[in-house]
Tab-separated table of C-alpha atoms in Angstrom:
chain	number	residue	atom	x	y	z
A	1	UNK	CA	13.993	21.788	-9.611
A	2	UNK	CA	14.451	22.611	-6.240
A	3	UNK	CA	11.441	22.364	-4.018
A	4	UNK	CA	9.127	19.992	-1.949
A	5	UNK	CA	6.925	17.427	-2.632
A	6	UNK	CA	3.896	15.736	-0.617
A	7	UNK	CA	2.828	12.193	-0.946
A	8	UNK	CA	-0.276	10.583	0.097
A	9	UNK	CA	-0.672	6.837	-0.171
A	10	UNK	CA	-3.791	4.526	0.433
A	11	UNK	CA	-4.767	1.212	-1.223
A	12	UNK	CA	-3.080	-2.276	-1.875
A	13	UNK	CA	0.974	-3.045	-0.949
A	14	UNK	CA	1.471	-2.379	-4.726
A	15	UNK	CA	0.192	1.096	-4.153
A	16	UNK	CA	3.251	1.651	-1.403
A	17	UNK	CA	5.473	0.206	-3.489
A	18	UNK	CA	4.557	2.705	-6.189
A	19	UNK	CA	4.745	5.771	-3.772
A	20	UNK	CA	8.111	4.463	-2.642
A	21	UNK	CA	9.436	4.437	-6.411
A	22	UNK	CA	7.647	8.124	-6.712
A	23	UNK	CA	9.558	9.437	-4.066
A	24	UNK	CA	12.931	8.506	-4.857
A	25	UNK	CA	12.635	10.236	-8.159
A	26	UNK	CA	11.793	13.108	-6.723
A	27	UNK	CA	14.299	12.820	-4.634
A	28	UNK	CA	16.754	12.068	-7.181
A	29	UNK	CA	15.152	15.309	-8.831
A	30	UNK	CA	16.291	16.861	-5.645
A	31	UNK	CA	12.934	17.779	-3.766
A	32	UNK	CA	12.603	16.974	-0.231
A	33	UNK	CA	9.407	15.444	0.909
A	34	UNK	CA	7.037	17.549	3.981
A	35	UNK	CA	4.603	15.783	5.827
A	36	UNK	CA	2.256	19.691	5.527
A	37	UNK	CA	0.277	19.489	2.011
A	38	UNK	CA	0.101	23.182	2.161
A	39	UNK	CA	4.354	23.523	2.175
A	40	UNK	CA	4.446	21.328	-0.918
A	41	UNK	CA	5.128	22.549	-4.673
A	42	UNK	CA	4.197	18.890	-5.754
A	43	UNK	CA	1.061	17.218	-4.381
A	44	UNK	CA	0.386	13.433	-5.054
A	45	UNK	CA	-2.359	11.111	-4.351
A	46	UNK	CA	-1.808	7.906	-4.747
A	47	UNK	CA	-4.942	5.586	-4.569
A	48	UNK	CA	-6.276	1.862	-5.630
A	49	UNK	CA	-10.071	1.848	-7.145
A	50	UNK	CA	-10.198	-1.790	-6.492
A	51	UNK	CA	-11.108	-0.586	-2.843
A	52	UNK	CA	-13.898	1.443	-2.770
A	53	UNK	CA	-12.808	2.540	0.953
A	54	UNK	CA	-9.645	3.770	-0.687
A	55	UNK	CA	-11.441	5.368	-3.582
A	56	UNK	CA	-13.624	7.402	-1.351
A	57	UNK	CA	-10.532	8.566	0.752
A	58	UNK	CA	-9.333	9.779	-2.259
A	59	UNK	CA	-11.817	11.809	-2.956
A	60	UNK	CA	-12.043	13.408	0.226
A	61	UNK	CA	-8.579	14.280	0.110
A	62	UNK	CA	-8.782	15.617	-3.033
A	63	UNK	CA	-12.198	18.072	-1.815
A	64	UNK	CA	-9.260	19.152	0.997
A	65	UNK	CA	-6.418	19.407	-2.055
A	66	UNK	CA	-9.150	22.314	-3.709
A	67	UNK	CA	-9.852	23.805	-0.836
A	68	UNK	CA	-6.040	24.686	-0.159
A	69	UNK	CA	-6.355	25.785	-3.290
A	70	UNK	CA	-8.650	28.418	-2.913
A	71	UNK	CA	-7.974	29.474	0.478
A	72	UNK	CA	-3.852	29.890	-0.610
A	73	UNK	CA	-2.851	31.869	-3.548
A	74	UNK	CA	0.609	30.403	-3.866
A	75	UNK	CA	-0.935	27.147	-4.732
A	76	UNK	CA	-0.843	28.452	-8.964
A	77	UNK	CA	2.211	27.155	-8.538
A	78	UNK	CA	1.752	24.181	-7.049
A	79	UNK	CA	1.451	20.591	-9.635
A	80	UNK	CA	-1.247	18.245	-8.462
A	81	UNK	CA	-1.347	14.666	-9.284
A	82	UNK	CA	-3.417	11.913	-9.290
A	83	UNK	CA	-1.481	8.223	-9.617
A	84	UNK	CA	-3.528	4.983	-8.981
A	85	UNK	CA	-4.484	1.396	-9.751
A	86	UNK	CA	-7.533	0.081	-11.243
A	87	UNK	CA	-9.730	-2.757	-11.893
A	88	UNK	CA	-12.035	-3.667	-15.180
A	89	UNK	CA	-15.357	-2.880	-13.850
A	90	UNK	CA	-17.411	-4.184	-17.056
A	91	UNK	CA	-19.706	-6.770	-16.228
């Protein structure tokens, strides 16, 4: 699976380590990472709820994920992931 892969990480140290584990798969998978969302065929965001700053990066980046979208036609191809930590928020 040739190809390219872009990884965005914000949140806790466990949320690095996770990206860092991410990317040497796909590296093992072959794909080379870019630091241009719009050159990648695989887009991650990786993001901690337990932060609310970090949760509402996340969403911003993911309005700017859906605009690439639209604006390039190559992105049909493109995968789009979500990966992220967490907490219980019952009362």
């Amino acid at each position: 699976m040739p190809g390219r892969y872009y990884l965005w990480t914000v949140g806790c140290q466990m949320n690095k380590a996770d990206s860092e584990k991410l990317a040497a798969g796909f590296d093992r998978m072959g794909l080379k990472p870019t630091e241009r969302i719009e050159r990648a065929d695989i887009v991650v965001i990786n993001t901690c709820s337990v932060r609310q700053h970090a949760e509402d990066r996340a969403y911003s980046k993911l309005g700017r994920v859906r605009d690439l979208k639209t604006r390039q036609p190559r992105t049909e191809s493109r995968r789009h992931g979500l990966h992220g930590r967490s907490q219980d928020r019952r009362p």
